[in-house]
PDB file of C-alpha atoms in Angstrom:
ATOM      1  CA  MET A  27      97.808 -23.072  68.191  1.00 96.00           C
ATOM      2  CA  ILE A  28      98.192 -23.316  71.888  1.00 97.00           C
ATOM      3  CA  ALA A  29      95.297 -22.449  74.153  1.00 98.00           C
ATOM      4  CA  VAL A  30      95.500 -22.216  77.926  1.00 98.00           C
ATOM      5  CA  LEU A  31      92.013 -22.583  79.390  1.00 98.00           C
ATOM      6  CA  GLN A  32      91.390 -21.388  82.905  1.00 98.00           C
ATOM      7  CA  ARG A  33      88.048 -22.025  84.546  1.00 98.00           C
ATOM      8  CA  VAL A  34      87.119 -18.754  86.205  1.00 98.00           C
ATOM      9  CA  SER A  35      84.446 -17.305  88.428  1.00 98.00           C
ATOM     10  CA  GLU A  36      85.445 -13.898  87.058  1.00 98.00           C
ATOM     11  CA  ALA A  37      88.050 -12.425  84.706  1.00 98.00           C
ATOM     12  CA  SER A  38      88.805  -9.104  83.071  1.00 98.00           C
ATOM     13  CA  VAL A  39      91.308  -7.431  80.787  1.00 98.00           C
ATOM     14  CA  THR A  40      92.334  -3.805  81.178  1.00 98.00           C
ATOM     15  CA  ILE A  41      94.083  -1.698  78.545  1.00 97.00           C
ATOM     16  CA  GLU A  42      95.356   1.809  79.396  1.00 96.00           C
ATOM     17  CA  ASN A  43      93.392   1.787  82.670  1.00 97.00           C
ATOM     18  CA  GLU A  44      90.084   0.919  80.965  1.00 97.00           C
ATOM     19  CA  ILE A  45      88.339  -2.435  81.228  1.00 97.00           C
ATOM     20  CA  LYS A  46      88.190  -3.794  77.672  1.00 97.00           C
ATOM     21  CA  GLY A  47      86.400  -7.032  78.525  1.00 97.00           C
ATOM     22  CA  GLU A  48      85.086  -8.869  81.543  1.00 97.00           C
ATOM     23  CA  ILE A  49      83.209 -12.074  82.216  1.00 97.00           C
ATOM     24  CA  GLN A  50      81.780 -14.011  85.091  1.00 95.00           C
ATOM     25  CA  ASN A  51      81.467 -17.812  85.180  1.00 96.00           C
ATOM     26  CA  GLY A  52      83.324 -19.386  82.246  1.00 97.00           C
ATOM     27  CA  LEU A  53      86.738 -19.602  80.616  1.00 98.00           C
ATOM     28  CA  MET A  54      89.611 -17.164  80.337  1.00 98.00           C
ATOM     29  CA  ILE A  55      91.614 -18.380  77.344  1.00 98.00           C
ATOM     30  CA  LEU A  56      95.165 -17.401  76.415  1.00 98.00           C
ATOM     31  CA  LEU A  57      95.707 -18.110  72.705  1.00 98.00           C
ATOM     32  CA  GLY A  58      99.116 -18.444  71.068  1.00 97.00           C
ATOM     33  CA  ILE A  59      99.258 -18.559  67.274  1.00 97.00           C
ATOM     34  CA  GLU A  60     102.219 -19.837  65.271  1.00 96.00           C
ATOM     35  CA  GLU A  61     103.138 -19.408  61.593  1.00 93.00           C
ATOM     36  CA  ALA A  62     101.908 -22.904  60.628  1.00 94.00           C
ATOM     37  CA  ASP A  63      98.403 -22.470  62.099  1.00 96.00           C
ATOM     38  CA  ASN A  64      95.291 -22.381  59.939  1.00 96.00           C
ATOM     39  CA  GLU A  65      91.513 -22.782  60.051  1.00 95.00           C
ATOM     40  CA  GLU A  66      91.774 -26.503  60.866  1.00 96.00           C
ATOM     41  CA  ASP A  67      93.488 -25.529  64.130  1.00 97.00           C
ATOM     42  CA  ILE A  68      90.662 -23.109  64.879  1.00 97.00           C
ATOM     43  CA  GLU A  69      87.998 -25.764  64.227  1.00 96.00           C
ATOM     44  CA  TRP A  70      89.740 -28.358  66.410  1.00 97.00           C
ATOM     45  CA  LEU A  71      90.289 -25.933  69.296  1.00 97.00           C
ATOM     46  CA  ASN A  72      86.777 -24.557  69.059  1.00 96.00           C
ATOM     47  CA  ARG A  73      85.242 -28.050  69.396  1.00 96.00           C
ATOM     48  CA  LYS A  74      87.522 -28.898  72.326  1.00 97.00           C
ATOM     49  CA  ILE A  75      86.935 -25.610  74.138  1.00 97.00           C
ATOM     50  CA  ILE A  76      83.150 -25.589  74.018  1.00 96.00           C
ATOM     51  CA  ASN A  77      82.774 -29.311  74.779  1.00 97.00           C
ATOM     52  CA  MET A  78      85.521 -29.798  77.403  1.00 97.00           C
ATOM     53  CA  ARG A  79      83.808 -31.154  80.524  1.00 98.00           C
ATOM     54  CA  ILE A  80      85.611 -29.144  83.204  1.00 98.00           C
ATOM     55  CA  PHE A  81      82.692 -27.553  85.058  1.00 98.00           C
ATOM     56  CA  ASN A  82      81.135 -29.118  88.133  1.00 97.00           C
ATOM     57  CA  ASP A  83      77.779 -30.854  88.039  1.00 97.00           C
ATOM     58  CA  GLU A  84      75.367 -30.962  90.986  1.00 96.00           C
ATOM     59  CA  ASN A  85      77.588 -33.608  92.652  1.00 97.00           C
ATOM     60  CA  GLY A  86      80.761 -31.528  92.379  1.00 94.00           C
ATOM     61  CA  VAL A  87      82.168 -33.707  89.585  1.00 96.00           C
ATOM     62  CA  MET A  88      83.706 -32.055  86.507  1.00 97.00           C
ATOM     63  CA  ASN A  89      81.087 -33.333  84.113  1.00 97.00           C
ATOM     64  CA  LYS A  90      79.682 -30.226  82.403  1.00 98.00           C
ATOM     65  CA  SER A  91      80.876 -28.223  79.417  1.00 98.00           C
ATOM     66  CA  LEU A  92      80.883 -24.509  78.756  1.00 97.00           C
ATOM     67  CA  LEU A  93      77.703 -25.028  76.731  1.00 96.00           C
ATOM     68  CA  ASP A  94      76.037 -26.916  79.595  1.00 97.00           C
ATOM     69  CA  ILE A  95      76.585 -24.086  82.063  1.00 96.00           C
ATOM     70  CA  ALA A  96      76.008 -21.224  79.579  1.00 96.00           C
ATOM     71  CA  GLY A  97      79.502 -19.985  80.423  1.00 97.00           C
ATOM     72  CA  GLU A  98      81.251 -16.935  79.037  1.00 97.00           C
ATOM     73  CA  ILE A  99      84.663 -16.599  77.358  1.00 98.00           C
ATOM     74  CA  LEU A 100      87.427 -14.014  77.646  1.00 98.00           C
ATOM     75  CA  LEU A 101      89.918 -14.607  74.788  1.00 98.00           C
ATOM     76  CA  ILE A 102      93.394 -13.060  75.065  1.00 98.00           C
ATOM     77  CA  SER A 103      96.146 -13.226  72.431  1.00 96.00           C
ATOM     78  CA  GLN A 104      99.414 -14.455  73.958  1.00 94.00           C
ATOM     79  CA  PHE A 105     102.400 -14.832  71.617  1.00 93.00           C
ATOM     80  CA  THR A 106     104.682 -15.788  74.527  1.00 91.00           C
ATOM     81  CA  LEU A 107     103.022 -19.230  74.642  1.00 94.00           C
ATOM     82  CA  HIS A 108     105.319 -20.099  71.729  1.00 90.00           C
ATOM     83  CA  ALA A 109     108.486 -19.110  73.576  1.00 89.00           C
ATOM     84  CA  SER A 110     111.497 -21.323  73.053  1.00 88.00           C
ATOM     85  CA  THR A 111     113.763 -21.525  76.091  1.00 90.00           C
ATOM     86  CA  LYS A 112     116.143 -24.150  74.720  1.00 88.00           C
ATOM     87  CA  LYS A 113     119.159 -21.839  74.483  1.00 88.00           C
ATOM     88  CA  GLY A 114     120.215 -19.296  77.065  1.00 88.00           C
ATOM     89  CA  ASN A 115     117.958 -17.343  79.365  1.00 92.00           C
ATOM     90  CA  ARG A 116     116.242 -15.031  76.897  1.00 91.00           C
ATOM     91  CA  PRO A 117     113.219 -16.698  75.273  1.00 92.00           C
ATOM     92  CA  SER A 118     112.964 -16.763  71.492  1.00 90.00           C
ATOM     93  CA  TYR A 119     109.577 -16.158  69.877  1.00 91.00           C
ATOM     94  CA  ILE A 120     110.543 -17.239  66.368  1.00 88.00           C
ATOM     95  CA  LYS A 121     107.638 -19.730  66.161  1.00 90.00           C
ATOM     96  CA  ALA A 122     105.040 -17.108  67.058  1.00 93.00           C
ATOM     97  CA  ALA A 123     103.122 -15.853  64.029  1.00 94.00           C
ATOM     98  CA  LYS A 124     103.715 -12.316  62.825  1.00 94.00           C
ATOM     99  CA  PRO A 125     100.718  -9.941  63.044  1.00 94.00           C
ATOM    100  CA  ASP A 126      99.788 -10.301  59.355  1.00 95.00           C
ATOM    101  CA  ILE A 127      99.102 -14.003  59.977  1.00 95.00           C
ATOM    102  CA  ALA A 128      98.140 -13.956  63.655  1.00 96.00           C
ATOM    103  CA  ILE A 129      95.554 -11.150  63.650  1.00 96.00           C
ATOM    104  CA  PRO A 130      93.247 -12.712  61.017  1.00 97.00           C
ATOM    105  CA  LEU A 131      93.498 -16.117  62.739  1.00 97.00           C
ATOM    106  CA  TYR A 132      92.817 -14.554  66.151  1.00 97.00           C
ATOM    107  CA  GLU A 133      89.756 -12.775  64.736  1.00 96.00           C
ATOM    108  CA  LYS A 134      88.537 -16.010  63.095  1.00 97.00           C
ATOM    109  CA  MET A 135      88.916 -17.831  66.416  1.00 97.00           C
ATOM    110  CA  LEU A 136      86.975 -15.086  68.171  1.00 96.00           C
ATOM    111  CA  ASN A 137      84.189 -15.237  65.559  1.00 95.00           C
ATOM    112  CA  SER A 138      84.148 -19.041  65.622  1.00 95.00           C
ATOM    113  CA  LEU A 139      83.683 -19.117  69.394  1.00 96.00           C
ATOM    114  CA  ASP A 140      81.123 -16.309  69.237  1.00 94.00           C
ATOM    115  CA  PHE A 141      79.102 -18.316  66.721  1.00 93.00           C
ATOM    116  CA  ALA A 142      79.411 -21.563  68.723  1.00 93.00           C
ATOM    117  CA  ILE A 143      78.081 -20.419  72.082  1.00 93.00           C
ATOM    118  CA  PRO A 144      75.046 -18.320  72.971  1.00 92.00           C
ATOM    119  CA  THR A 145      76.741 -16.352  75.752  1.00 91.00           C
ATOM    120  CA  LYS A 146      79.075 -13.413  75.932  1.00 80.00           C
ATOM    121  CA  ILE A 147      82.511 -13.485  74.258  1.00 94.00           C
ATOM    122  CA  GLN A 148      84.957 -10.822  75.352  1.00 97.00           C
ATOM    123  CA  SER A 149      88.501 -10.218  74.178  1.00 96.00           C
ATOM    124  CA  GLY A 150      91.636  -8.260  74.688  1.00 94.00           C
ATOM    125  CA  GLU A 151      93.334  -6.296  71.943  1.00 94.00           C
ATOM    126  CA  PHE A 152      95.940  -7.962  69.782  1.00 91.00           C
ATOM    127  CA  GLY A 153      99.404  -6.525  70.480  1.00 90.00           C
ATOM    128  CA  ALA A 154      98.290  -4.253  73.302  1.00 94.00           C
ATOM    129  CA  ASP A 155      99.864  -4.099  76.745  1.00 96.00           C
ATOM    130  CA  MET A 156      97.105  -5.807  78.700  1.00 97.00           C
ATOM    131  CA  LYS A 157      96.522  -6.354  82.401  1.00 98.00           C
ATOM    132  CA  VAL A 158      94.575  -9.565  82.930  1.00 98.00           C
ATOM    133  CA  SER A 159      92.858 -10.336  86.222  1.00 98.00           C
ATOM    134  CA  LEU A 160      91.091 -13.551  87.078  1.00 98.00           C
ATOM    135  CA  VAL A 161      89.843 -15.759  89.843  1.00 98.00           C
ATOM    136  CA  ASN A 162      90.772 -19.279  88.777  1.00 97.00           C
ATOM    137  CA  ASP A 163      87.957 -21.544  89.968  1.00 97.00           C
ATOM    138  CA  GLY A 164      89.304 -24.822  91.303  1.00 94.00           C
ATOM    139  CA  PRO A 165      91.972 -24.029  90.190  1.00 96.00           C
ATOM    140  CA  VAL A 166      91.374 -25.656  86.827  1.00 97.00           C
ATOM    141  CA  THR A 167      93.870 -24.965  84.025  1.00 97.00           C
ATOM    142  CA  ILE A 168      94.021 -27.010  80.811  1.00 97.00           C
ATOM    143  CA  ILE A 169      96.553 -26.627  77.996  1.00 97.00           C
ATOM    144  CA  LEU A 170      95.456 -27.558  74.467  1.00 97.00           C
ATOM    145  CA  ASP A 171      97.839 -27.840  71.508  1.00 96.00           C
ATOM    146  CA  SER A 172      96.202 -28.153  68.094  1.00 95.00           C
ATOM    147  CA  LYS A 173      99.350 -29.565  66.501  1.00 89.00           C
ATOM    148  CA  ASP A 174      99.721 -32.417  69.001  1.00 88.00           C
ATOM    149  CA  LYS A 175      95.939 -32.795  69.358  1.00 82.00           C
ATOM    150  CA  LYS A 176      96.265 -32.910  73.126  1.00 71.00           C
TER     151      LYS A 176
END
Protein backbone atom coordinates (compact mmCIF):
# COMPACT_ATOMS: atom_id res chain seq x y z
CA MET A 1 0.00 0.00 0.00
CA ILE A 2 1.04 3.51 -0.68
CA ALA A 3 -0.30 6.33 1.44
CA VAL A 4 0.26 10.01 0.75
CA LEU A 5 -0.28 11.98 3.95
CA GLN A 6 -0.94 15.68 3.71
CA ARG A 7 -1.15 17.76 6.86
CA VAL A 8 -4.17 19.98 6.38
CA SER A 9 -5.98 22.80 8.10
CA GLU A 10 -9.06 21.76 6.12
CA ALA A 11 -10.00 19.22 3.44
CA SER A 12 -13.13 17.95 1.75
CA VAL A 13 -14.28 15.52 -0.91
CA THR A 14 -17.22 16.22 -3.19
CA ILE A 15 -19.08 13.64 -5.27
CA GLU A 16 -21.75 14.73 -7.79
CA ASN A 17 -21.77 18.26 -6.32
CA GLU A 18 -22.37 17.04 -2.75
CA ILE A 19 -19.80 17.13 0.03
CA LYS A 20 -19.25 13.50 1.05
CA GLY A 21 -16.69 14.20 3.76
CA GLU A 22 -14.86 17.12 5.29
CA ILE A 23 -12.39 17.66 8.09
CA GLN A 24 -10.53 20.45 9.78
CA ASN A 25 -7.10 20.07 11.41
CA GLY A 26 -5.58 16.68 10.57
CA LEU A 27 -4.55 14.48 7.66
CA MET A 28 -5.91 14.05 4.16
CA ILE A 29 -4.68 10.62 3.07
CA LEU A 30 -4.59 9.25 -0.47
CA LEU A 31 -4.45 5.44 -0.31
CA GLY A 32 -3.32 3.21 -3.17
CA ILE A 33 -3.87 -0.53 -2.84
CA GLU A 34 -2.08 -3.16 -4.91
CA GLU A 35 -2.86 -6.85 -5.51
CA ALA A 36 -0.21 -8.06 -3.02
CA ASP A 37 -1.49 -5.97 -0.08
CA ASN A 38 -3.01 -7.53 3.02
CA GLU A 39 -3.86 -6.84 6.66
CA GLU A 40 -0.18 -6.59 7.64
CA ASP A 41 0.09 -3.57 5.34
CA ILE A 42 -2.94 -2.03 7.02
CA GLU A 43 -1.49 -2.57 10.51
CA TRP A 44 1.90 -1.09 9.56
CA LEU A 45 0.37 1.97 7.87
CA ASN A 46 -2.11 2.52 10.67
CA ARG A 47 0.68 2.63 13.29
CA LYS A 48 2.76 4.99 11.15
CA ILE A 49 -0.13 7.31 10.33
CA ILE A 50 -1.43 7.83 13.85
CA ASN A 51 2.03 8.13 15.43
CA MET A 52 3.88 10.16 12.76
CA ARG A 53 5.15 13.32 14.48
CA ILE A 54 4.39 15.90 11.79
CA PHE A 55 2.29 18.42 13.73
CA ASN A 56 3.80 21.47 15.39
CA ASP A 57 4.28 21.71 19.13
CA GLU A 58 4.13 24.99 21.07
CA ASN A 59 7.62 25.88 19.76
CA GLY A 60 6.70 25.35 16.11
CA VAL A 61 8.66 22.09 15.89
CA MET A 62 7.06 19.05 14.22
CA ASN A 63 6.94 16.98 17.37
CA LYS A 64 3.28 15.98 17.77
CA SER A 65 1.26 13.13 16.29
CA LEU A 66 -2.29 12.99 15.04
CA LEU A 67 -3.24 11.48 18.40
CA ASP A 68 -1.51 14.30 20.30
CA ILE A 69 -3.49 17.00 18.51
CA ALA A 70 -6.79 15.06 18.31
CA GLY A 71 -6.63 15.46 14.53
CA GLU A 72 -9.13 14.23 11.99
CA ILE A 73 -8.62 12.06 8.89
CA LEU A 74 -10.05 12.22 5.37
CA LEU A 75 -9.21 8.93 3.59
CA ILE A 76 -9.44 8.82 -0.22
CA SER A 77 -8.87 5.76 -2.42
CA GLN A 78 -6.37 6.53 -5.19
CA PHE A 79 -5.47 3.68 -7.56
CA THR A 80 -3.29 6.01 -9.67
CA LEU A 81 -0.63 5.93 -6.92
CA HIS A 82 0.39 2.58 -8.42
CA ALA A 83 0.86 3.98 -11.92
CA SER A 84 3.81 2.66 -13.87
CA THR A 85 5.31 5.21 -16.25
CA LYS A 86 8.27 3.12 -17.37
CA LYS A 87 7.08 2.69 -20.97
CA GLY A 88 5.56 5.37 -23.14
CA ASN A 89 3.43 8.27 -21.99
CA ARG A 90 0.27 6.46 -20.94
CA PRO A 91 0.51 5.16 -17.36
CA SER A 92 -0.22 1.51 -16.68
CA TYR A 93 -2.20 0.59 -13.56
CA ILE A 94 -1.53 -3.15 -13.68
CA LYS A 95 -0.22 -3.20 -10.08
CA ALA A 96 -3.34 -1.52 -8.70
CA ALA A 97 -5.70 -3.98 -7.02
CA LYS A 98 -9.00 -4.78 -8.69
CA PRO A 99 -12.15 -3.74 -6.77
CA ASP A 100 -12.81 -7.23 -5.37
CA ILE A 101 -9.49 -7.01 -3.49
CA ALA A 102 -9.17 -3.25 -3.03
CA ILE A 103 -12.62 -2.43 -1.62
CA PRO A 104 -12.43 -4.82 1.37
CA LEU A 105 -8.87 -3.65 2.15
CA TYR A 106 -9.91 0.01 1.85
CA GLU A 107 -12.83 -0.61 4.22
CA LYS A 108 -10.55 -2.44 6.68
CA MET A 109 -8.12 0.49 6.60
CA LEU A 110 -10.97 2.90 7.23
CA ASN A 111 -12.24 0.80 10.17
CA SER A 112 -8.72 0.36 11.55
CA LEU A 113 -8.10 4.11 11.58
CA ASP A 114 -11.57 4.77 12.98
CA PHE A 115 -10.85 2.38 15.85
CA ALA A 116 -7.37 3.85 16.49
CA ILE A 117 -8.24 7.50 16.94
CA PRO A 118 -11.02 9.17 18.92
CA THR A 119 -11.77 11.87 16.34
CA LYS A 120 -13.68 12.05 13.11
CA ILE A 121 -12.79 9.82 10.13
CA GLN A 122 -14.25 10.83 6.79
CA SER A 123 -13.85 9.17 3.42
CA GLY A 124 -14.54 9.40 -0.24
CA GLU A 125 -16.30 6.70 -2.20
CA PHE A 126 -14.30 3.92 -3.79
CA GLY A 127 -14.36 4.21 -7.59
CA ALA A 128 -16.30 7.46 -7.68
CA ASP A 129 -15.29 10.58 -9.58
CA MET A 130 -14.25 12.72 -6.64
CA LYS A 131 -13.25 16.36 -6.32
CA VAL A 132 -10.82 16.77 -3.43
CA SER A 133 -10.06 20.17 -1.93
CA LEU A 134 -7.51 20.87 0.75
CA VAL A 135 -5.37 23.48 2.38
CA ASN A 136 -2.00 21.80 2.88
CA ASP A 137 -0.61 23.13 6.16
CA GLY A 138 3.11 23.76 5.92
CA PRO A 139 3.05 22.33 3.29
CA VAL A 140 3.73 18.93 4.80
CA THR A 141 3.40 15.87 2.55
CA ILE A 142 4.74 12.43 3.49
CA ILE A 143 4.70 9.30 1.32
CA LEU A 144 4.54 5.92 3.07
CA ASP A 145 5.04 2.59 1.29
CA SER A 146 4.15 -0.51 3.30
CA LYS A 147 6.20 -2.79 1.06
CA ASP A 148 9.43 -0.80 1.44
CA LYS A 149 8.60 0.14 5.05
CA LYS A 150 9.51 3.74 4.36
